[in-house]
Amino acid sequence: MKPRATSFALIVAWIAVLAVAYATLVHVGLIYSIYFKVAPFVMHPDMQTYGHFVHIIAFGFLGVVFSLAYPKRPLLVGCIVLGGAALLELAQTLTPDRHGTLVDALEKIAGGGAGVALVKAIDKLR
């Protein structure tokens, strides 16, 4: 990847991780308000199903952008994406109105791993 594209991916990756951390730890009312605005466009899934998809998609995106930002540092990418998923879920248990669960952590880890694997597979095809 070109240095300019890597720099852009680096900025996007760190902004994305801040956004995901904020969404993970913010008051649950914000999450519900986002759900009610998005639900009509995605066929009104129940909140639990919506949450499962959001975990996988958000951490899949993090896996992709961190893999692009740090193409030569897979261990760092793994620690940030997969470790970040576990730490954010643990931190969520410390908030008064949220709860972290093992299932949520595994969804986030699976999404992050899929994002990293996608970038690696595309690199192998080139």
PDB file of C-alpha atoms in Angstrom, residues 6 34 50 70 73 102 114:
ATOM      1  CA  THR A   6      -1.473   3.934   4.844  1.00  0.00           C
ATOM      2  CA  ILE A  34     -29.653   5.203  16.913  1.00  0.00           C
ATOM      3  CA  TYR A  50     -29.460  -5.628  15.588  1.00  0.00           C
ATOM      4  CA  TYR A  70      -0.313  -1.500   9.994  1.00  0.00           C
ATOM      5  CA  ARG A  73       2.554  -5.556  12.130  1.00  0.00           C
ATOM      6  CA  LEU A 102     -19.058 -13.285  26.841  1.00  0.00           C
ATOM      7  CA  ALA A 114     -12.902 -11.691   9.965  1.00  0.00           C
TER       8      ALA A 114
END
